[in-house]
Coordinates of C-alpha atoms and ligand atoms in Angstrom, one line a residue:
M154 CA -35.9 25.6 9.8
T155 CA -35.1 23.3 7.2
D156 CA -32.4 20.9 6.9
I157 CA -30.5 22.9 4.3
Q158 CA -28.1 25.5 5.8
T159 CA -27.8 29.0 4.4
T160 CA -24.1 30.1 4.7
S161 CA -25.4 33.0 7.3
Q162 CA -25.8 29.7 9.2
I163 CA -22.8 28.1 8.6
D164 CA -20.5 27.5 11.8
V165 CA -17.4 29.9 10.0
A166 CA -14.8 28.8 12.7
A167 CA -16.1 25.0 12.3
A168 CA -16.1 25.5 8.0
E169 CA -12.8 27.1 8.5
E170 CA -11.0 24.2 10.6
F171 CA -12.6 21.5 8.0
A172 CA -11.0 23.3 5.0
D173 CA -7.6 23.3 6.7
R174 CA -8.3 19.5 7.4
L175 CA -8.8 19.4 3.8
I176 CA -5.7 21.0 2.5
G177 CA -3.6 18.7 5.2
M178 CA -5.0 15.9 3.5
F179 CA -4.3 17.4 0.0
D180 CA -0.6 18.0 1.3
G181 CA -0.1 14.7 3.5
A182 CA -1.3 12.8 0.2
C183 CA 1.6 14.7 -2.1
A184 CA 4.0 13.6 0.6
T185 CA 2.8 10.4 0.7
L186 CA 3.3 9.8 -3.2
M187 CA 6.8 11.4 -2.8
V188 CA 7.7 9.1 0.2
S189 CA 6.4 6.2 -1.9
V190 CA 9.1 7.6 -4.7
G191 CA 11.5 7.8 -2.1
H192 CA 11.1 4.0 -1.1
Q193 CA 11.2 2.6 -4.7
T194 CA 14.4 4.7 -5.7
G195 CA 16.1 3.7 -2.4
L196 CA 16.5 7.4 -1.2
F197 CA 15.6 6.6 2.2
D198 CA 17.8 3.8 2.5
T199 CA 20.7 5.9 1.3
L200 CA 20.2 9.2 3.1
A201 CA 20.2 7.1 6.3
T202 CA 23.8 6.0 5.7
L203 CA 25.3 9.5 5.3
P204 CA 25.6 12.5 7.4
A205 CA 24.2 16.0 6.2
A206 CA 25.0 15.8 2.6
S207 CA 24.4 18.1 -0.6
S208 CA 21.5 16.8 -3.4
A209 CA 24.9 15.9 -5.6
G210 CA 26.2 13.9 -3.1
I211 CA 23.0 12.0 -2.3
A212 CA 22.2 11.5 -5.6
D213 CA 25.9 10.3 -6.3
S214 CA 25.4 7.8 -3.4
A215 CA 22.0 6.7 -4.5
G216 CA 22.9 6.8 -8.3
L217 CA 19.9 8.6 -8.9
D218 CA 19.7 12.1 -11.4
E219 CA 20.6 15.0 -9.1
R220 CA 17.8 17.2 -10.3
Y221 CA 15.3 15.0 -9.8
V222 CA 16.5 13.9 -6.5
R223 CA 16.9 17.9 -5.3
E224 CA 13.3 18.5 -5.8
W225 CA 12.2 15.2 -3.9
L226 CA 14.7 16.5 -1.2
K227 CA 12.9 20.0 -1.3
A228 CA 9.7 18.2 -0.7
M229 CA 10.7 15.8 2.2
V230 CA 11.7 19.6 3.5
M231 CA 8.7 20.5 3.4
A232 CA 6.9 17.3 4.6
R233 CA 9.2 17.7 7.7
I234 CA 10.5 14.4 6.8
V235 CA 14.1 15.5 5.9
H236 CA 15.7 18.3 7.8
H237 CA 17.8 21.4 5.5
D238 CA 20.8 23.4 6.8
P239 CA 20.1 26.2 4.6
E240 CA 23.9 27.3 5.6
A241 CA 25.1 24.5 4.0
D242 CA 22.7 23.6 1.7
T243 CA 23.2 19.8 3.4
Y244 CA 20.2 17.6 3.9
R245 CA 19.6 14.7 7.1
L246 CA 17.3 12.2 7.5
P247 CA 17.1 12.2 11.2
A248 CA 17.5 8.8 12.9
A249 CA 14.1 8.9 14.5
H250 CA 12.5 9.1 11.0
A251 CA 14.8 6.6 9.1
A252 CA 13.6 4.2 11.9
W253 CA 9.9 4.4 10.1
L254 CA 11.3 4.9 6.4
T255 CA 14.1 2.6 5.2
R256 CA 14.4 -1.3 4.3
D257 CA 16.5 -2.1 7.7
A258 CA 13.5 -0.8 9.7
G259 CA 11.2 -4.2 8.4
S260 CA 7.9 -4.7 9.2
D261 CA 8.2 -1.2 10.9
N262 CA 9.1 0.3 7.1
L263 CA 5.9 2.8 6.8
A264 CA 7.4 4.2 3.7
R265 CA 6.7 0.5 1.7
L266 CA 2.9 0.8 2.6
M267 CA 2.6 4.1 1.1
Q268 CA 3.1 2.6 -2.4
Y269 CA -0.4 1.6 -2.1
V270 CA -1.8 5.3 -2.8
P271 CA 0.0 5.3 -6.3
L272 CA -1.1 1.7 -6.9
L273 CA -4.3 2.4 -6.5
A274 CA -4.6 5.7 -8.2
G275 CA -3.2 4.0 -11.2
V276 CA -7.0 2.5 -11.5
E277 CA -8.9 5.6 -10.7
Q278 CA -10.6 6.2 -14.6
P279 CA -11.5 2.5 -14.7
I280 CA -13.1 2.8 -11.1
I281 CA -14.9 5.8 -11.9
E282 CA -16.0 4.0 -14.9
C283 CA -17.3 1.2 -12.1
F284 CA -19.6 3.5 -10.4
R285 CA -21.1 4.4 -13.6
Q286 CA -21.8 1.2 -15.1
G287 CA -21.5 -1.4 -11.5
G288 CA -19.3 -4.3 -12.3
G289 CA -15.2 -4.7 -11.5
L290 CA -11.7 -4.6 -12.3
S291 CA -9.4 -7.7 -12.7
Y292 CA -6.0 -8.4 -11.0
A293 CA -4.4 -7.4 -14.2
Q294 CA -5.2 -4.4 -14.0
Y295 CA -2.7 -3.8 -11.0
P296 CA 0.2 -4.2 -12.3
R297 CA 2.2 -3.9 -9.0
F298 CA -0.3 -5.7 -7.0
H299 CA 1.6 -9.0 -6.4
Q300 CA 4.8 -7.1 -5.6
L301 CA 3.6 -4.6 -3.3
M302 CA 1.6 -7.2 -1.2
A303 CA 4.7 -9.4 -1.5
E304 CA 6.6 -7.2 0.4
E305 CA 4.5 -6.1 2.7
S306 CA 4.0 -9.6 3.8
A307 CA 7.4 -10.8 3.7
A308 CA 8.4 -8.1 6.1
V309 CA 5.5 -9.8 8.7
A310 CA 6.4 -13.4 7.9
D311 CA 10.0 -12.4 8.5
A312 CA 9.6 -10.9 11.6
A313 CA 7.1 -12.7 13.3
L314 CA 5.4 -15.8 11.4
V315 CA 7.6 -18.9 13.2
E316 CA 8.2 -17.0 16.6
M317 CA 4.9 -15.3 17.0
I318 CA 2.0 -16.2 14.4
L319 CA 2.5 -19.7 14.4
P320 CA 2.3 -20.4 18.0
L321 CA -1.1 -18.6 18.5
A322 CA -2.6 -22.1 17.8
P323 CA -1.7 -24.2 20.8
G324 CA 0.9 -26.7 20.1
L325 CA 1.3 -26.1 16.6
P326 CA 5.1 -25.5 16.7
G327 CA 5.6 -29.1 17.8
R328 CA 3.4 -30.5 15.1
L329 CA 4.9 -28.5 12.8
S330 CA 8.4 -30.1 13.8
R331 CA 7.5 -33.9 13.9
G332 CA 5.9 -33.2 10.6
I333 CA 2.4 -32.4 9.4
H334 CA 0.6 -31.7 6.1
V335 CA -0.4 -27.9 5.3
A336 CA -1.7 -25.7 2.7
D337 CA -2.0 -21.9 2.2
M338 CA -4.7 -20.6 0.5
G339 CA -4.1 -17.7 -1.8
C340 CA -0.4 -17.9 -1.0
G341 CA 0.4 -14.9 -3.3
S342 CA 4.1 -15.0 -4.0
G343 CA 4.4 -17.8 -1.3
H344 CA 6.8 -16.4 0.9
A345 CA 4.9 -17.3 4.1
V346 CA 4.9 -20.9 2.9
N347 CA 8.4 -20.6 2.3
V348 CA 9.4 -19.3 5.8
M349 CA 7.3 -22.3 7.0
A350 CA 8.7 -24.8 5.1
A351 CA 12.5 -23.6 5.8
A352 CA 11.8 -23.7 9.2
Y353 CA 10.1 -27.2 9.4
P354 CA 11.9 -29.5 7.1
A355 CA 9.9 -32.7 8.6
S356 CA 6.4 -30.7 7.4
S357 CA 5.1 -30.5 3.8
F358 CA 3.6 -27.8 2.3
V359 CA 1.4 -26.5 -0.6
G360 CA 0.4 -23.0 -1.8
Y361 CA -2.3 -22.4 -4.2
D362 CA -3.2 -19.3 -6.0
F363 CA -4.7 -18.8 -9.1
S364 CA -2.0 -15.9 -10.5
E365 CA 0.2 -17.8 -12.7
E366 CA 2.9 -14.8 -11.9
A367 CA 2.4 -14.9 -8.5
I368 CA 2.9 -18.7 -8.3
G369 CA 6.1 -18.5 -10.6
V370 CA 7.9 -16.2 -8.0
A371 CA 6.5 -18.4 -4.9
R372 CA 8.5 -21.3 -7.1
A373 CA 11.7 -19.5 -7.9
E374 CA 11.9 -18.6 -4.6
A375 CA 11.4 -22.2 -2.9
S376 CA 14.0 -23.4 -5.5
S377 CA 16.6 -20.6 -4.7
L378 CA 16.1 -21.6 -1.4
G379 CA 16.5 -25.5 -2.1
L380 CA 13.2 -26.7 -0.3
T381 CA 12.1 -29.8 -1.6
N382 CA 8.8 -29.7 1.1
A383 CA 7.1 -26.7 -0.5
R384 CA 5.0 -26.9 -4.1
F385 CA 3.1 -24.4 -5.4
E386 CA -0.3 -24.8 -7.8
V387 CA -2.2 -22.6 -10.0
Q388 CA -5.5 -23.1 -8.8
D389 CA -8.8 -21.2 -7.9
V390 CA -9.9 -22.1 -4.3
A391 CA -13.2 -21.6 -4.8
A392 CA -13.1 -25.1 -6.9
L393 CA -10.8 -26.9 -4.7
D394 CA -11.9 -30.4 -4.5
D395 CA -10.4 -33.9 -3.6
V396 CA -7.3 -32.2 -1.8
G397 CA -6.6 -32.8 1.9
P398 CA -6.7 -33.7 4.8
F399 CA -4.6 -30.9 6.0
D400 CA -3.4 -30.6 9.6
L401 CA -3.0 -26.9 8.8
V402 CA -4.4 -24.4 6.4
T403 CA -3.7 -20.8 6.2
A404 CA -4.8 -17.9 4.5
F405 CA -2.7 -14.8 4.5
D406 CA -5.1 -11.8 4.0
S407 CA -6.8 -13.4 1.0
V408 CA -10.4 -14.3 2.3
H409 CA -11.5 -10.7 2.0
D410 CA -11.0 -10.3 -1.4
Q411 CA -12.6 -13.7 -2.6
A412 CA -15.3 -13.5 -5.5
H413 CA -17.0 -16.5 -3.7
P414 CA -15.5 -16.2 0.0
A415 CA -18.4 -18.8 1.4
A416 CA -17.5 -21.4 -0.8
V417 CA -14.0 -21.1 -0.3
L418 CA -14.5 -20.9 3.8
A419 CA -16.8 -24.4 3.1
N420 CA -13.8 -25.7 1.0
I421 CA -11.2 -25.3 3.4
A422 CA -13.5 -26.4 6.3
R423 CA -13.6 -29.5 3.9
C424 CA -9.9 -30.3 3.3
V425 CA -8.9 -29.7 7.2
A426 CA -8.3 -32.6 8.9
D427 CA -11.0 -33.0 12.0
D428 CA -8.1 -32.3 14.3
G429 CA -6.6 -29.7 12.5
T430 CA -6.3 -25.9 12.4
F431 CA -7.3 -23.3 10.3
L432 CA -5.2 -20.2 10.6
M433 CA -6.9 -17.1 8.7
V434 CA -5.4 -13.5 8.8
D435 CA -7.3 -10.8 7.9
I436 CA -8.0 -6.9 8.2
K437 CA -8.4 -6.4 11.8
A438 CA -11.6 -4.3 11.8
S439 CA -15.2 -4.3 12.6
S440 CA -18.3 -5.2 10.7
M441 CA -19.5 -2.0 12.1
L442 CA -18.2 1.2 10.2
E443 CA -18.8 3.0 13.5
D444 CA -16.6 1.2 15.2
N445 CA -13.8 1.8 12.7
L446 CA -13.8 5.6 13.2
E447 CA -10.8 5.5 15.8
L448 CA -8.8 3.4 13.5
P449 CA -5.2 5.3 12.4
W450 CA -5.7 3.9 9.0
G451 CA -9.6 3.2 8.6
T452 CA -9.9 5.6 5.4
F453 CA -7.4 3.3 3.7
L454 CA -9.5 0.2 4.5
Y455 CA -12.4 1.9 2.9
T456 CA -10.1 3.2 -0.2
V457 CA -8.3 -0.2 -0.5
S458 CA -11.6 -2.1 -0.3
T459 CA -13.2 0.6 -2.9
M460 CA -10.4 0.5 -5.4
H461 CA -8.8 -3.0 -5.2
C462 CA -10.4 -5.5 -2.8
M463 CA -14.2 -5.4 -3.5
T464 CA -13.5 -4.3 -6.9
V465 CA -11.3 -7.6 -8.1
S466 CA -14.4 -9.9 -6.3
L467 CA -17.0 -8.0 -8.3
G468 CA -14.8 -8.0 -11.6
L469 CA -15.1 -11.9 -11.0
G470 CA -18.9 -11.8 -10.6
G471 CA -18.5 -12.1 -7.0
D472 CA -19.9 -10.8 -3.8
G473 CA -17.6 -7.7 -3.2
L474 CA -17.0 -8.3 0.8
G475 CA -15.1 -5.4 1.1
T476 CA -11.8 -5.6 3.1
A477 CA -13.5 -4.5 6.2
W478 CA -15.4 -6.9 6.3
G479 CA -14.7 -6.6 9.8
Q480 CA -14.2 -9.4 12.7
Q481 CA -18.1 -10.1 13.5
L482 CA -19.0 -11.0 10.2
A483 CA -15.8 -13.5 9.7
V484 CA -16.5 -15.0 13.3
S485 CA -19.9 -15.8 11.7
M486 CA -19.1 -17.1 8.3
L487 CA -16.4 -19.5 9.6
Q488 CA -18.9 -20.9 12.1
D489 CA -21.3 -21.2 9.0
A490 CA -18.7 -23.1 7.3
G491 CA -18.1 -25.4 10.2
F492 CA -15.9 -24.5 12.6
G493 CA -17.2 -24.4 15.8
N494 CA -14.3 -22.8 17.7
V495 CA -13.1 -19.5 16.8
E496 CA -10.2 -17.6 18.6
V497 CA -9.2 -13.8 17.3
M498 CA -5.8 -12.5 18.6
D499 CA -3.5 -10.0 17.5
V500 CA 0.2 -10.2 16.8
E501 CA 2.4 -7.0 17.7
D502 CA 4.3 -6.8 14.7
D503 CA 1.0 -6.7 12.8
P504 CA -1.4 -4.2 13.6
V505 CA -3.2 -4.2 10.7
N506 CA -4.8 -8.0 11.0
S507 CA -6.5 -10.2 13.1
Y508 CA -5.5 -13.7 13.5
Y509 CA -8.5 -16.3 13.9
V510 CA -7.6 -19.6 15.1
A511 CA -10.3 -22.2 14.2
T512 CA -11.0 -25.4 15.0
K513 CA -14.0 -27.9 14.1
A514 CA -14.1 -29.4 17.3
Ligands
LIG705 C1 -4.1 -9.4 -0.6 S1 -3.4 -11.1 -1.6 C2 -2.3 -12.1 -0.6 C3 -1.2 -12.9 -1.2 C4 -0.6 -13.7 0.1 N1 -1.1 -14.2 0.8 C5 0.1 -12.6 0.6 O1 0.0 -12.3 1.8 O2 0.9 -11.9 0.5 C6 -4.5 -12.2 -2.0 C7 -4.2 -13.4 -3.0 O3 -5.5 -14.3 -3.1 C8 -5.2 -14.5 -4.6 N2 -6.7 -15.0 -5.1 C9 -7.9 -14.6 -4.8 N3 -8.8 -15.3 -5.3 C10 -8.3 -16.5 -5.1 C11 -8.9 -17.6 -5.3 N4 -10.5 -17.8 -5.8 N5 -8.5 -18.6 -6.1 C12 -7.3 -18.6 -5.7 N6 -6.5 -17.4 -5.4 C13 -7.3 -16.2 -5.2 C14 -4.9 -13.4 -5.4 O4 -4.3 -13.8 -6.4 C15 -4.0 -12.7 -4.5 O5 -2.6 -13.7 -4.3

């Protein structure tokens, strides 16, 4: 008996079951693309406000072209997302589905998440070239990345940052109310910083990111909110020196795609005050592949890693840590950087991330 199975040795039932699963994946991927379109065009938000309506009525309410809306609705019916009444030729989004697909759903809006699939597909050809030649891509090759990331993280910040996330560190809300110095590393479009600055006017906040585009968005939001205690700087956090000390440093999903994550963690440890706190938010996963098999979005984690997080790090000549670097490696890198105490926690509104509260003592 060799390792290579001949056709006659294949378990036919298992092969057919596998083929069915592949076809399900293919159809699901197409539904994902259409859900992303539904989110971006506002069609789910429109549908949620309407009773059963014709494609013309839905297109009219959404201000969109009827022919495209009709074809999209048919795809949504095939995906069992929208109900169709063949007699009346009307379409309806059940409330139980709207609860996961509309902007009103806040951090529960899964349609927002689906946008990552077309975003990643946009770099498929350059990624294939990376498979052949090595190297990586630059952030500039993902024109919608900052917008999507900001949409996704803002939902969590709005739902849970002040009420649930900051209280994970004992005594932190009280210290923020009394007034402390806070830095956010890899702040992106800065919404989390602005939310904290608005909630804690006695504290001062600085957000660092090397993306001029993201820092521009962050500054514009701070200014539109009239915040005088939040500032933003275009800064490579791997080259941060002579800043701090800060009583609190945060990093929201910005460590795993660093080119030089160990250097960044060492910089953070240097600029956190001796009695200060580092709150690191990063993808919830195990460092052991086999532990991640039960994660409902496990394939997504390694896909987004291959097509973005690992790849932008490699594009800067970096380590290519990967999205699912995992809890074990994260804790050991935090300890190596000088954080003797690391606690790992969960937040209900954010099932995708783990919350690391690290102190030096
Ligand atoms: C996954 S995004 C997270 C953004 C933001 N914290 C949020 O939650 O929306 C990672 C961010 O880290 C920034 N970044 C990556 N490496 C950086 C570096 N060496 N210095 C500064 N910013 C960096 C990227 O520009 C990006 O905005």
